[in-house]
Coordinates of C-alpha atoms and ligand atoms in Angstrom, one line a residue:
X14 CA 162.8 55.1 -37.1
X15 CA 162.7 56.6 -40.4
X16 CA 161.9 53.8 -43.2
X17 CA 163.0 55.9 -46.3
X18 CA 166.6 56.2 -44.8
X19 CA 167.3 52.6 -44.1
X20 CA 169.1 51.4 -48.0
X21 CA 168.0 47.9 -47.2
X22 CA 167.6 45.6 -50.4
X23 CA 166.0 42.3 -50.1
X24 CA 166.9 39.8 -52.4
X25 CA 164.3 37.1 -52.1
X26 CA 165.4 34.0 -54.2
X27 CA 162.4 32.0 -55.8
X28 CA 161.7 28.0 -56.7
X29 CA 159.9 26.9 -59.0
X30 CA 157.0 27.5 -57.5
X31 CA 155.7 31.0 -58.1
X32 CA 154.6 32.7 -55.4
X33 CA 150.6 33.5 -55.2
X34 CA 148.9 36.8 -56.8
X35 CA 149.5 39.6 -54.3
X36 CA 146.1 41.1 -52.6
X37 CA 147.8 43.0 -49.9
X38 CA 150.3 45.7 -49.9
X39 CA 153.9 46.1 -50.0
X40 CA 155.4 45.9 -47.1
X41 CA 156.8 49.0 -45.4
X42 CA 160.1 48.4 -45.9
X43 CA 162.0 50.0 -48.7
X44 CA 163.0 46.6 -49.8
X45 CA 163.4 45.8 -53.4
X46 CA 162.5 42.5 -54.5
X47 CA 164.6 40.9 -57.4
X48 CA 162.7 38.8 -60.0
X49 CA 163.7 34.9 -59.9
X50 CA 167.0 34.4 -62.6
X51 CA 165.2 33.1 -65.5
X52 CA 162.7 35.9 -65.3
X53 CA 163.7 39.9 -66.5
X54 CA 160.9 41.2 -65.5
X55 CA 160.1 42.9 -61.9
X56 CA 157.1 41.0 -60.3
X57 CA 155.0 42.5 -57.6
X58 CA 156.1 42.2 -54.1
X59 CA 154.8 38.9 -52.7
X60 CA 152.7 39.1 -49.5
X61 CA 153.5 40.0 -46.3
X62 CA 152.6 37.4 -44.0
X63 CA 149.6 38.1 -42.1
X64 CA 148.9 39.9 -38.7
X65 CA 147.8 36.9 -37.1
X66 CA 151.5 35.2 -38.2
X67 CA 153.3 38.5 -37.0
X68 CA 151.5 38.0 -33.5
X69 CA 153.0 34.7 -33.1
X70 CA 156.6 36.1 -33.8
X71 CA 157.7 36.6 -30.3
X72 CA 158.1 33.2 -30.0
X73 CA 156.3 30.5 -28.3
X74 CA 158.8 27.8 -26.9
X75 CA 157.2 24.9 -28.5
X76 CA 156.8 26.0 -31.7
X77 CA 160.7 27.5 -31.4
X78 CA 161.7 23.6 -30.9
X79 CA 159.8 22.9 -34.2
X80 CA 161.5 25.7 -36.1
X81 CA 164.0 24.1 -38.3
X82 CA 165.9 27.1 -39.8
X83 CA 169.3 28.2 -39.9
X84 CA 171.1 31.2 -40.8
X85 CA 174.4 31.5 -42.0
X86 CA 176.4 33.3 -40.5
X87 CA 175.5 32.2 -37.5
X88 CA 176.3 35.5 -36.0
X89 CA 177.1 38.8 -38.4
X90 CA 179.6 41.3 -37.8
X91 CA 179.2 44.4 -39.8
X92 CA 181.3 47.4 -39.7
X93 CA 179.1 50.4 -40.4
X94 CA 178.8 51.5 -43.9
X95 CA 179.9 48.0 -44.7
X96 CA 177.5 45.5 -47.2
X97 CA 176.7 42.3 -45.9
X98 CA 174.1 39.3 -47.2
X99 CA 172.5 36.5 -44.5
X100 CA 170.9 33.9 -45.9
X101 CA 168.3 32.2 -44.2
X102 CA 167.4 28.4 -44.7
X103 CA 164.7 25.8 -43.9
X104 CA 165.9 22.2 -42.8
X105 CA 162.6 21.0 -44.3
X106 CA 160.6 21.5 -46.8
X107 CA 157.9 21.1 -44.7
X108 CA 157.1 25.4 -44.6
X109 CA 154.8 27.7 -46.3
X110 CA 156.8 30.3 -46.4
X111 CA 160.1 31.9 -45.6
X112 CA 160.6 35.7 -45.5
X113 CA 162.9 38.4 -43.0
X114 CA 161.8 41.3 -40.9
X115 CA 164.1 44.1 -40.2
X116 CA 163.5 46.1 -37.3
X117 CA 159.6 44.8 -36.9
X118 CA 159.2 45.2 -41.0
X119 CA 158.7 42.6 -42.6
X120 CA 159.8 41.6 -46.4
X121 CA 157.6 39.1 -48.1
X122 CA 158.1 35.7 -48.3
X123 CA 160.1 33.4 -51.0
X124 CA 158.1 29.9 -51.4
X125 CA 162.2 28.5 -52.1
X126 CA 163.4 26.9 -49.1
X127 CA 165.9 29.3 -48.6
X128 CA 165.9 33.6 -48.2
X129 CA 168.7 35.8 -48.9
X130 CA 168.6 39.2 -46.9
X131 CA 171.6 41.8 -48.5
X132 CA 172.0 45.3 -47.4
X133 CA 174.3 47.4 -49.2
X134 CA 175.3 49.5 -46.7
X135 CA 174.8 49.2 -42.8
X136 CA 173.5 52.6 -41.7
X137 CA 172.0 51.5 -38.9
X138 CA 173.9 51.1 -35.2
X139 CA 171.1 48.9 -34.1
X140 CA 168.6 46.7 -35.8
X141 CA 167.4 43.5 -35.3
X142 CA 166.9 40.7 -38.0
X143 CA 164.7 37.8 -38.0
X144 CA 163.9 35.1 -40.3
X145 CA 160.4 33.7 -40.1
X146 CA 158.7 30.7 -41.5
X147 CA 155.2 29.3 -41.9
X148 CA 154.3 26.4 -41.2
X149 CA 152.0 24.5 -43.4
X150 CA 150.0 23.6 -40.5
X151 CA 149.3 27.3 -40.3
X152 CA 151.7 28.2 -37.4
X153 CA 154.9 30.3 -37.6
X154 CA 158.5 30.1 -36.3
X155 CA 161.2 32.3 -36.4
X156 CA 165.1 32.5 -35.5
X157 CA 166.8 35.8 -34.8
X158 CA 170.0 36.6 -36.3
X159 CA 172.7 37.8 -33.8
X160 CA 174.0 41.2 -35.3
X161 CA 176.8 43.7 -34.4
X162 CA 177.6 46.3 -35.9
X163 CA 180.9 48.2 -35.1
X164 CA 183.0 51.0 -36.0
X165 CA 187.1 51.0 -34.9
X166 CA 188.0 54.3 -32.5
X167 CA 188.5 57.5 -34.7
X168 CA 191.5 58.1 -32.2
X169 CA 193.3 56.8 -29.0
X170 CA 195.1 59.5 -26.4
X171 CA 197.2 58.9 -23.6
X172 CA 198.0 61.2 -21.0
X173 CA 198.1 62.0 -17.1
X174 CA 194.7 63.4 -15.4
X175 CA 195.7 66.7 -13.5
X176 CA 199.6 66.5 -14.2
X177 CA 201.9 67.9 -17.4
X178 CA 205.7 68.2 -17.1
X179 CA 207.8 65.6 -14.6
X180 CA 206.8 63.8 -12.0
X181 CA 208.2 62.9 -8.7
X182 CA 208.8 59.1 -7.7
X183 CA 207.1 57.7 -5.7
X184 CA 204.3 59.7 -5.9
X185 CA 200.7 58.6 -7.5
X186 CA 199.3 59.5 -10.9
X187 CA 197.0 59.0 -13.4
X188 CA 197.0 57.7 -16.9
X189 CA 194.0 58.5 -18.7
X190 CA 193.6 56.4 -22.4
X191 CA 191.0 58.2 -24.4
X192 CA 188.9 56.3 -26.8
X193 CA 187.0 58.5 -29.2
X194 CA 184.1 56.7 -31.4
X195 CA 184.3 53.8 -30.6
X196 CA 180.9 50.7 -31.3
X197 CA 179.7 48.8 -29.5
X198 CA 181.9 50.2 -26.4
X199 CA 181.5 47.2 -25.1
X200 CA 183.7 44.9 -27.0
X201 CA 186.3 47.1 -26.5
X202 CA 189.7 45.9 -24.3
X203 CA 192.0 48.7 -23.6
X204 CA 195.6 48.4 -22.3
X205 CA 197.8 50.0 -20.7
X206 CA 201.5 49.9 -21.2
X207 CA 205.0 50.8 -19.8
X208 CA 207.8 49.9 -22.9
X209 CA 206.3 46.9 -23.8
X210 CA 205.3 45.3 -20.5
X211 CA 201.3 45.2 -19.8
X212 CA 199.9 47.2 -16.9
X213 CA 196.8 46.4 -16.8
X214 CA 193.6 45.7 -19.3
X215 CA 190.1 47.2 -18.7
X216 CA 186.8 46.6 -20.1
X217 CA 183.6 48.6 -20.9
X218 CA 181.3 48.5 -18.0
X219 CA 178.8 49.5 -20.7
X220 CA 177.0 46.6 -22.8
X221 CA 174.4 48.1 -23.7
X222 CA 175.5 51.1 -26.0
X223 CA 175.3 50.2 -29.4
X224 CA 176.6 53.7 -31.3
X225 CA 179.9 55.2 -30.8
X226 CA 181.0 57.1 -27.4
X227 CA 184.2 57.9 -26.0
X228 CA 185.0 55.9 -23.2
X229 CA 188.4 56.9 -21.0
X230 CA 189.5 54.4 -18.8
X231 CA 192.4 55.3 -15.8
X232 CA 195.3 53.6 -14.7
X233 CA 197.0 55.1 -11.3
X234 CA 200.9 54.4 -11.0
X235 CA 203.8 55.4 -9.0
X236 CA 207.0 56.1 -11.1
X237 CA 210.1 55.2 -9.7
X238 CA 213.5 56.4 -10.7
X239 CA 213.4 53.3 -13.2
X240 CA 210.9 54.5 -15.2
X241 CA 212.7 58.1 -16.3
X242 CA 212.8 58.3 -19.9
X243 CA 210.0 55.2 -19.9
X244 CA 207.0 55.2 -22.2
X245 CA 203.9 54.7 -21.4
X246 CA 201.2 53.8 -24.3
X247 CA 197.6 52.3 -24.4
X248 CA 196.4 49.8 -26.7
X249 CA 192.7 49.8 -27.8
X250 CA 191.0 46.8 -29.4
X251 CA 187.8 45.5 -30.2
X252 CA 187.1 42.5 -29.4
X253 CA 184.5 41.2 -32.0
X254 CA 184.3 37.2 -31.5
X255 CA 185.6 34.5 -34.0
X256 CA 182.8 35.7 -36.6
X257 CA 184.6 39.4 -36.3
X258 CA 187.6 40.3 -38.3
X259 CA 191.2 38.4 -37.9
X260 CA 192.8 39.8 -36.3
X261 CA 190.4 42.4 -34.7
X262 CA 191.2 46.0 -35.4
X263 CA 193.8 47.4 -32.6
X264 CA 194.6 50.9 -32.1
X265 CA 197.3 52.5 -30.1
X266 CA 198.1 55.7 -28.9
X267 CA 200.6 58.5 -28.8
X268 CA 203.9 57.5 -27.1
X269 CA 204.0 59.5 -23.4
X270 CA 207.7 59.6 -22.2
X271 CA 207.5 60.3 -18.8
X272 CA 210.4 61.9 -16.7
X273 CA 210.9 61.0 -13.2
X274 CA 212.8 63.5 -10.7
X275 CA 214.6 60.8 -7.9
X276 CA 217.1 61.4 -5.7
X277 CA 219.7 61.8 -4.9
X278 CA 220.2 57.8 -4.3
X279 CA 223.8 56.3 -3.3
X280 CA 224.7 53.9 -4.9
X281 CA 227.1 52.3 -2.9
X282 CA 226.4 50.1 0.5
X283 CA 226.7 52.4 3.7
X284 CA 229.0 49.9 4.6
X285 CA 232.2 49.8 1.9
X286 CA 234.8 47.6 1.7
X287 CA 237.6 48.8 -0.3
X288 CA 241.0 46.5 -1.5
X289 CA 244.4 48.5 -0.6
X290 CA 245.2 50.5 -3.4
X291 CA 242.3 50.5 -5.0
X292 CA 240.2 53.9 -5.6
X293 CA 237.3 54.4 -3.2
X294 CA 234.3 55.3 -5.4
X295 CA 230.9 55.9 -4.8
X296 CA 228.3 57.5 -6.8
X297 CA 225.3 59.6 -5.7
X298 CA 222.1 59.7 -8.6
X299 CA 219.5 61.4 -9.6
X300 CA 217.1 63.2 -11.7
X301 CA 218.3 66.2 -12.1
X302 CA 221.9 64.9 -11.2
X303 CA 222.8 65.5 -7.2
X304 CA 225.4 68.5 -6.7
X305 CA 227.8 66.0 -3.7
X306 CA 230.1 67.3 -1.8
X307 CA 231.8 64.8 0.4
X308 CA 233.0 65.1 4.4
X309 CA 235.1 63.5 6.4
X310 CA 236.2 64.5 10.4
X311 CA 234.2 67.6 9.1
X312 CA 236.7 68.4 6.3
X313 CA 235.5 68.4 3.1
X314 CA 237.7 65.7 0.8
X315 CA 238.1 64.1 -2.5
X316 CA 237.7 60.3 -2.0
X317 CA 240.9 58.2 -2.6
X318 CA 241.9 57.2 -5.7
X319 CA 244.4 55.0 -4.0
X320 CA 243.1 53.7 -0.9
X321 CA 245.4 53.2 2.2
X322 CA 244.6 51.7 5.7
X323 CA 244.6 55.2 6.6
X324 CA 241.8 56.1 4.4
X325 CA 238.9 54.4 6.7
X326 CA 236.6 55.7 8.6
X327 CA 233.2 57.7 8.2
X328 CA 232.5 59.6 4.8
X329 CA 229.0 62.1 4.9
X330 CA 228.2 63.1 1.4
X331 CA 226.5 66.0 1.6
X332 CA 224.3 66.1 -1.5
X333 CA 221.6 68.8 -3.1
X334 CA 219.0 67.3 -5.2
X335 CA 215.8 68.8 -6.6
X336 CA 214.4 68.1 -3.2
X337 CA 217.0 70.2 -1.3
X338 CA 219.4 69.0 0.6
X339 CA 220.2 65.6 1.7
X340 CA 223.2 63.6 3.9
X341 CA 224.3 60.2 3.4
X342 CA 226.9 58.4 5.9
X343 CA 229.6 55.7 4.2
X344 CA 232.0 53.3 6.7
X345 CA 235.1 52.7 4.7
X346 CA 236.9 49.6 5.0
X347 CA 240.3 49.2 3.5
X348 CA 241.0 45.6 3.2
X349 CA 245.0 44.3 2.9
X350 CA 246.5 44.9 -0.2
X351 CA 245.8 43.9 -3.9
X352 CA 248.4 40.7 -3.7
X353 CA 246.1 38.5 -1.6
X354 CA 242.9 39.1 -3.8
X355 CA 245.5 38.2 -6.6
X356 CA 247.1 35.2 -5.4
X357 CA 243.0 33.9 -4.2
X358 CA 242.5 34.4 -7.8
X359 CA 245.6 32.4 -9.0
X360 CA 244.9 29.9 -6.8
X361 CA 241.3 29.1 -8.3
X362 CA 242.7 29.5 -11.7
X363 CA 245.6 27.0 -10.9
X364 CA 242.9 24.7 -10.2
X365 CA 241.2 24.8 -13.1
X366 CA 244.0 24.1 -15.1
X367 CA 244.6 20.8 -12.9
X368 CA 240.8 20.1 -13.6
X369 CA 241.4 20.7 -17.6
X370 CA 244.3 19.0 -17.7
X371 CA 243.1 16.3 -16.2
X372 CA 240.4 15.9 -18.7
X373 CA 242.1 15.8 -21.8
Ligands
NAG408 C1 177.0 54.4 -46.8 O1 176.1 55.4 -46.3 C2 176.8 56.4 -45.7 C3 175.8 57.3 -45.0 O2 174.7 57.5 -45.8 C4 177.7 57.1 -46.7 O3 178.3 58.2 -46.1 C5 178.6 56.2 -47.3 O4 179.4 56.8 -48.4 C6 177.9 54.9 -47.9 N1 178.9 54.0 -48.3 C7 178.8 53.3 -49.4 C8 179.9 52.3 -49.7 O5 177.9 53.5 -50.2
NAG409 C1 171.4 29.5 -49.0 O1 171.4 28.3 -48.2 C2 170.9 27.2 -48.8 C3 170.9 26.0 -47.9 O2 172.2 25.9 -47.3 C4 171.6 26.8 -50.1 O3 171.0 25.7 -50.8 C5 171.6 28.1 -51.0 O4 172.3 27.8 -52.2 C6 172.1 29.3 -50.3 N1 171.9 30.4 -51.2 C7 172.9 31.2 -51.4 C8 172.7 32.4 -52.4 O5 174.0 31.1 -50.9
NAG410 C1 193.8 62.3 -31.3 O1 193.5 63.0 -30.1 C2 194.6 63.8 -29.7 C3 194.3 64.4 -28.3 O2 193.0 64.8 -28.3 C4 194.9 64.9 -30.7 O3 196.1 65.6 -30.3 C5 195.2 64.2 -32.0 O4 195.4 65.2 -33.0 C6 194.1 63.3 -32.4 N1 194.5 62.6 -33.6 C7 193.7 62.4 -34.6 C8 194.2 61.6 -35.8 O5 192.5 62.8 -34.6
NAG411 C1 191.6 68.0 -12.0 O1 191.7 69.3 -11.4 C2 190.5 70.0 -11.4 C3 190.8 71.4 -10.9 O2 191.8 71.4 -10.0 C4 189.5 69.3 -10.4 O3 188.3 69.9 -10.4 C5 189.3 67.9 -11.0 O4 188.5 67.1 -10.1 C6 190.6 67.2 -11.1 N1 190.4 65.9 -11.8 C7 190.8 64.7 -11.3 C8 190.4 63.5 -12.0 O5 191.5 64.7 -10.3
NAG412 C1 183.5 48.9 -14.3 O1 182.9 48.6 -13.1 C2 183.8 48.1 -12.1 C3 183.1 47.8 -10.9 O2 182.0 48.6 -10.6 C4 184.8 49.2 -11.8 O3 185.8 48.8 -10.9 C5 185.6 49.6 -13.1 O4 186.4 50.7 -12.9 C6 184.5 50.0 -14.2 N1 185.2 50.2 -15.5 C7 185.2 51.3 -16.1 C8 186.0 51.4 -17.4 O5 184.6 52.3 -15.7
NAG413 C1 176.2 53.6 -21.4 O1 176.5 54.8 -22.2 C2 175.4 55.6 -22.5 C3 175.8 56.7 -23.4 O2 177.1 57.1 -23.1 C4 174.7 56.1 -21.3 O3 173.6 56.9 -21.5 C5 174.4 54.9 -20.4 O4 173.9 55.4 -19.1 C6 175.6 54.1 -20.1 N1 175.2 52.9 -19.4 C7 176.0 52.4 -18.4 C8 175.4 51.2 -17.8 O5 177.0 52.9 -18.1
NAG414 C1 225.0 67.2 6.6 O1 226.3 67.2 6.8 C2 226.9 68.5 6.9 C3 228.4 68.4 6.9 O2 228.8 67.3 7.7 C4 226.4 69.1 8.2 O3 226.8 70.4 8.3 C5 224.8 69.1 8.1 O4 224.3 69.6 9.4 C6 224.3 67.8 7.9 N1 222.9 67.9 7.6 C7 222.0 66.9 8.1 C8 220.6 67.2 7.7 O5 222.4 66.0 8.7

């Protein structure tokens, strides 16, 4: 890792008490230290803690129970590029020393009871920050300060693996939502959408990847004529925790409008009851709309407009759809005529007049 790159200010806040002349050397980091408020003038860089304290830093469990410090935020979300300040506190005064290391450097230590780390800009994907104390009895403690940095996709894509143009119904394909630069991948909840009903939400498998990747999740589906003219759409979001941004940053893609070839359906019941006098319709659908042609005792005919007793019997569409050629078979009933429908229907409103009447 390359120190002189990493724009990392340390803003050490001093008490009253002043911290002690400085025999060893500045710590690695880049870090500038500020001078107290009261003071205008730039002091040397207190002391970093010594090697024997460092040694103790990955943590013995005991002395962690003894470690009264806190940081607030508990837990910091940074979007790259972005500033942010922790500040680091001691429950008790009862500590030599507080300071921060950064990716195994180490700042110096403020004698305050408190320790303010700021960074100006977060160039890093990942680092790790820790706040250490002394202990006066000559021990050390530290707490590590949960850190993610992320970055919202630079673009979300939908489209079908393997397939452009129209697809058939009930056949299988596959959406394909393309994340590009996207951190930490891992947060990231992608969904898929047809019009605005979910399809299905997917996760990162990978929790480990801290800079940006592109990730492309699948969805399979199987159109059916319903979903001619649909859109389908993908949602991506990163899912940063209550200390992330509110509401977390969502993405969505490009529209795809999909268009189903089906057919030809009928859309009729093979078995038709018609009134007497009525017109005998039934429709044949599809995508591209069925040529239909319809039979009946082998003649071709137009179906009734006005149906008579004679008009039942067997009807065969014959129908040509973008799938060739296909039959269907209708049984035509003609029912009496139009009068006894009517008078069923007088008679029920007849009674509901009786029934108003009698209300009022
Ligand atoms: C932060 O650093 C990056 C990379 O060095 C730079 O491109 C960007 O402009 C900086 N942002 C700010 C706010 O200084
Ligand atoms: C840091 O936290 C301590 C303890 O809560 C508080 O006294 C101090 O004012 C804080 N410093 C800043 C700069 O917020
Ligand atoms: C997003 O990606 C798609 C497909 O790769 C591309 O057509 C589109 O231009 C991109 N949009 C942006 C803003 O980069
Ligand atoms: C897409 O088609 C190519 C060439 O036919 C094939 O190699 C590839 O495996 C296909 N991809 C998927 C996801 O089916
Ligand atoms: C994550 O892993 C599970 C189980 O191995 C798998 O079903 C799922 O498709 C994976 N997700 C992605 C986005 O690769
Ligand atoms: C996570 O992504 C990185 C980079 O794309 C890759 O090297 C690593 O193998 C992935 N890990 C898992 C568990 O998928
Ligand atoms: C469809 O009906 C037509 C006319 O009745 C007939 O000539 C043809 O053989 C039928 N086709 C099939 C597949 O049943």
């Amino acid at each position: 890792m390359c120190a002189s790159a990493w724009p990392i200010t340390l803003l050490l806040l001093f008490g009253l008490a002043t911290s002690s002349p400085v025999s060893t050397p500045a710590p690695p980091l880049p870090v500038q230290i500020l001078p107290p408020s009261p003071s205008p003038t730039i002091l040397p860089s207190p002391p970093s803690p010594p090697l024997s304290v460092l040694a103790h830093f990955s943590g013995e469990s005991e002395k962690e129970a003894s470690c009264r410090l806190m940081i607030s935020p508990s837990t910091l979300v940074v979007r790259f590029g972005d500033p942010f300040t922790a500040n680091c506190s001691a429950q008790s005064i009862n500590y030599g020393g507080l300071g921060w290391e950064i990716s195994l450097e180490t700042s110096g230590l403020s004698q305050d009871n408190f320790v303010i780390l700021t960074v100006d800009n977060m160039t890093k994907w990942s680092i790790t920050a820790t706040c250490y104390a002394l202990t006066n009895e000559g021990g050390s403690c530290d707490i590590k300060l949960p850190l993610i940095v992320y970055k919202p996709p630079d673009n979300v894509s939908i489209s079908l693996i393997n397939h452009t143009g129209p697809m058939y119904e009930g056949r299988q394909y596959t959406l394909q939502c393309t994340v590009q630069g996207v951190a930490p991948v891992g947060n990231l909840i992608v969904t898929f959408y047809r019009g605005q009903t979910i399809l299905g939400q997917l996760q990162s498998n990978n929790t480990t990847e801290k800079e940006p990747v592109t990730e492309i999740f699948t969805l399979n589906i199987t159109p059916s004529k319903e979903d001619n003219g649909i859109q389908y759409w993908c949602e991506a979001k990163l899912e940063l925790g209550p200390e992330g941004p509110q509401p977390p940053p969502v993405l969505m893609s490009q529209k795809l409008i999909t268009v189903v070839l089906f057919g030809p359906h009928l859309v009729c019941p093979t078995k038709l009851l018609v009134r007497e006098g009525q017109s005998l319709s039934c429709e044949v659908r599809g995508n591209p709309q069925p040529e239909v042609l319809w039979f009946r005792d082998g003649q071709a005919v137009a179906l009734p407009t006005h149906s008579s007793r004679k008009d039942a019997g067997k009807y065969t569409a014959v129908t040509k759809g973008h799938l060739g050629l296909k039959n269907f078979t209708v049984d035509v009933e003609v029912l009496a005529g139009s009068g006894t429908a009517n008078s069923c229907n007088r008679h029920l409103l007849a009674f509901l007049l009786i029934y108003l009447i009698s209300w009022l």
